């Protein structure tokens, strides 16, 4: 995925803008129940990017961490338009960036894995040949 360097993006209303200066580590699709809320019911497409390669160039995100879950992720979103931009997972060095917020989402070469399929829906589609994991892949647990 080395072609996807110096990516830019932001939220739907434009209050949040960001830049990414290093290539993503990997990318995939998440089937978890939480992602279904944010995506409209489908999977969420994401890239894992080195945390220090990501910076907001305009605006400051609001964030939310569920208080009732152990090791809950923190989701950053635009407080004005509600666009979900990133997720930070405790213990994960990389940042989870939502493909739909890229200025050019077509930079995403497609998912390299499907995760949290145990929470998926019957109408979710996993492309042929894409490895699927019931939760996180072993190296990320
Ligand atoms: Zn916005
Ligand atoms: Zn998810």
CSV table of C-alpha atoms and ligand atoms in Angstrom, one decimal:
chain,number,residue,atom,x,y,z
A,1,UNK,CA,0.0,0.0,0.0
A,2,UNK,CA,3.0,2.3,-0.5
A,3,UNK,CA,1.3,4.4,-3.1
A,4,UNK,CA,-1.0,5.9,-0.4
A,5,UNK,CA,1.4,8.4,1.1
A,6,UNK,CA,0.7,12.0,1.9
A,7,UNK,CA,-3.1,11.4,2.1
A,8,UNK,CA,-5.4,14.1,3.2
A,9,UNK,CA,-9.0,14.0,4.4
A,10,UNK,CA,-11.6,15.4,6.7
A,11,UNK,CA,-15.2,15.2,7.9
A,12,UNK,CA,-18.4,15.8,5.9
A,13,UNK,CA,-18.7,19.5,6.9
A,14,UNK,CA,-15.0,20.4,6.6
A,15,UNK,CA,-14.5,21.5,10.2
A,16,UNK,CA,-12.0,18.7,10.7
A,17,UNK,CA,-9.1,18.3,8.3
A,18,UNK,CA,-6.1,15.9,8.6
A,19,UNK,CA,-3.0,14.9,6.8
A,20,UNK,CA,-1.2,11.5,6.8
A,21,UNK,CA,2.5,11.4,6.0
A,22,UNK,CA,3.4,7.7,6.1
A,23,UNK,CA,1.9,4.8,4.2
A,24,UNK,CA,-0.7,2.6,6.0
A,25,UNK,CA,0.4,-0.6,7.6
A,26,UNK,CA,-2.6,-2.5,6.5
A,27,UNK,CA,-6.3,-2.1,5.8
A,28,UNK,CA,-9.4,-4.1,6.2
A,29,UNK,CA,-13.1,-4.2,7.0
A,30,UNK,CA,-14.6,-4.4,10.4
A,31,UNK,CA,-17.9,-6.1,11.0
A,32,UNK,CA,-18.3,-5.3,14.7
A,33,UNK,CA,-21.6,-4.1,16.0
A,34,UNK,CA,-20.2,-0.7,16.9
A,35,UNK,CA,-19.1,-0.1,13.3
A,36,UNK,CA,-22.5,-0.9,12.1
A,37,UNK,CA,-23.9,2.1,14.0
A,38,UNK,CA,-21.4,4.4,12.4
A,39,UNK,CA,-21.5,3.0,8.9
A,40,UNK,CA,-25.3,2.7,8.4
A,41,UNK,CA,-25.3,-1.0,9.0
A,42,UNK,CA,-22.5,-2.2,6.7
A,43,UNK,CA,-18.9,-3.0,7.5
A,44,UNK,CA,-16.5,-0.1,8.2
A,45,UNK,CA,-13.5,0.1,5.9
A,46,UNK,CA,-10.3,1.3,7.6
A,47,UNK,CA,-6.6,1.7,7.3
A,48,UNK,CA,-4.1,1.2,10.1
A,49,UNK,CA,-1.6,4.0,10.0
A,50,UNK,CA,1.3,4.9,12.2
A,51,UNK,CA,0.0,7.2,15.0
A,52,UNK,CA,2.8,9.7,14.6
A,53,UNK,CA,2.1,10.0,10.8
A,54,UNK,CA,-1.4,11.5,11.5
A,55,UNK,CA,-2.2,15.1,12.4
A,56,UNK,CA,-5.2,17.3,12.3
A,57,UNK,CA,-4.6,20.4,10.2
A,58,UNK,CA,-8.0,22.0,11.0
A,59,UNK,CA,-10.4,21.6,13.9
A,60,UNK,CA,-10.3,19.4,17.0
A,61,UNK,CA,-12.3,16.2,17.2
A,62,UNK,CA,-14.8,15.3,19.9
A,63,UNK,CA,-14.1,11.8,21.3
A,64,UNK,CA,-16.1,9.1,23.0
A,65,UNK,CA,-15.0,6.0,25.0
A,66,UNK,CA,-17.7,3.7,26.3
A,67,UNK,CA,-17.4,3.6,30.1
A,68,UNK,CA,-19.0,0.2,30.5
A,69,UNK,CA,-16.4,-1.8,28.4
A,70,UNK,CA,-13.0,-2.9,29.5
A,71,UNK,CA,-10.2,-1.7,27.1
A,72,UNK,CA,-12.8,0.3,25.2
A,73,UNK,CA,-11.7,2.0,22.0
A,74,UNK,CA,-11.8,5.8,21.7
A,75,UNK,CA,-13.6,7.1,18.7
A,76,UNK,CA,-12.8,10.6,17.4
A,77,UNK,CA,-15.5,12.4,15.4
A,78,UNK,CA,-16.6,15.8,14.2
A,79,UNK,CA,-18.8,17.5,16.9
A,80,UNK,CA,-20.6,19.5,14.1
A,81,UNK,CA,-21.5,16.9,11.5
A,82,UNK,CA,-20.8,13.6,13.4
A,83,UNK,CA,-18.4,12.1,10.9
A,84,UNK,CA,-16.4,9.3,12.6
A,85,UNK,CA,-12.7,9.9,11.6
A,86,UNK,CA,-10.5,7.6,13.7
A,87,UNK,CA,-10.5,5.0,16.4
A,88,UNK,CA,-7.7,4.5,18.9
A,89,UNK,CA,-7.4,1.1,20.6
A,90,UNK,CA,-5.6,0.8,23.9
A,91,UNK,CA,-2.2,-1.0,23.3
A,92,UNK,CA,-2.3,-0.5,19.6
A,93,UNK,CA,0.5,1.7,18.2
A,94,UNK,CA,-1.4,2.5,15.0
A,95,UNK,CA,-4.4,4.6,14.5
A,96,UNK,CA,-7.5,3.2,12.8
A,97,UNK,CA,-8.5,5.7,10.0
A,98,UNK,CA,-11.9,5.5,8.3
A,99,UNK,CA,-11.6,5.2,4.5
A,100,UNK,CA,-14.7,7.3,3.9
A,101,UNK,CA,-13.0,10.4,5.3
A,102,UNK,CA,-10.2,10.4,2.8
A,103,UNK,CA,-10.4,13.1,0.1
A,104,UNK,CA,-9.9,10.2,-2.3
A,105,UNK,CA,-11.3,7.0,-0.9
A,106,UNK,CA,-10.3,5.2,-4.0
A,107,UNK,CA,-6.7,5.3,-2.6
A,108,UNK,CA,-7.9,2.3,-0.5
A,109,UNK,CA,-6.8,-0.8,-2.4
A,110,UNK,CA,-9.5,-2.9,-0.8
A,111,UNK,CA,-9.6,-4.9,2.4
A,112,UNK,CA,-6.7,-7.2,3.3
A,113,UNK,CA,-8.7,-8.8,6.1
A,114,UNK,CA,-12.2,-9.0,7.6
A,115,UNK,CA,-12.3,-8.6,11.4
A,116,UNK,CA,-15.0,-9.2,14.1
A,117,UNK,CA,-17.0,-11.3,11.7
A,118,UNK,CA,-18.7,-13.0,14.7
A,119,UNK,CA,-20.7,-9.7,15.1
A,120,UNK,CA,-21.5,-9.4,11.4
A,121,UNK,CA,-24.8,-9.5,9.6
A,122,UNK,CA,-26.0,-12.0,7.0
A,123,UNK,CA,-26.0,-9.2,4.4
A,124,UNK,CA,-22.3,-8.3,4.9
A,125,UNK,CA,-20.0,-9.4,2.1
A,126,UNK,CA,-16.4,-10.7,2.4
A,127,UNK,CA,-14.6,-10.6,-0.9
A,128,UNK,CA,-13.2,-13.9,-2.1
A,129,UNK,CA,-9.7,-14.6,-0.8
A,130,UNK,CA,-9.9,-12.1,2.0
A,131,UNK,CA,-9.0,-13.8,5.3
A,132,UNK,CA,-11.7,-13.5,8.0
A,133,UNK,CA,-11.3,-13.4,11.7
A,134,UNK,CA,-14.1,-13.8,14.3
A,135,UNK,CA,-12.5,-11.1,16.4
A,136,UNK,CA,-9.0,-9.5,15.9
A,137,UNK,CA,-6.3,-11.4,14.0
A,138,UNK,CA,-4.0,-13.2,16.4
A,139,UNK,CA,-1.1,-10.7,16.0
A,140,UNK,CA,-3.3,-7.8,17.1
A,141,UNK,CA,-5.0,-9.3,20.1
B,1,LIG,ZN1,-17.7,17.9,10.3
B,2,LIG,ZN1,-15.6,-2.3,14.2
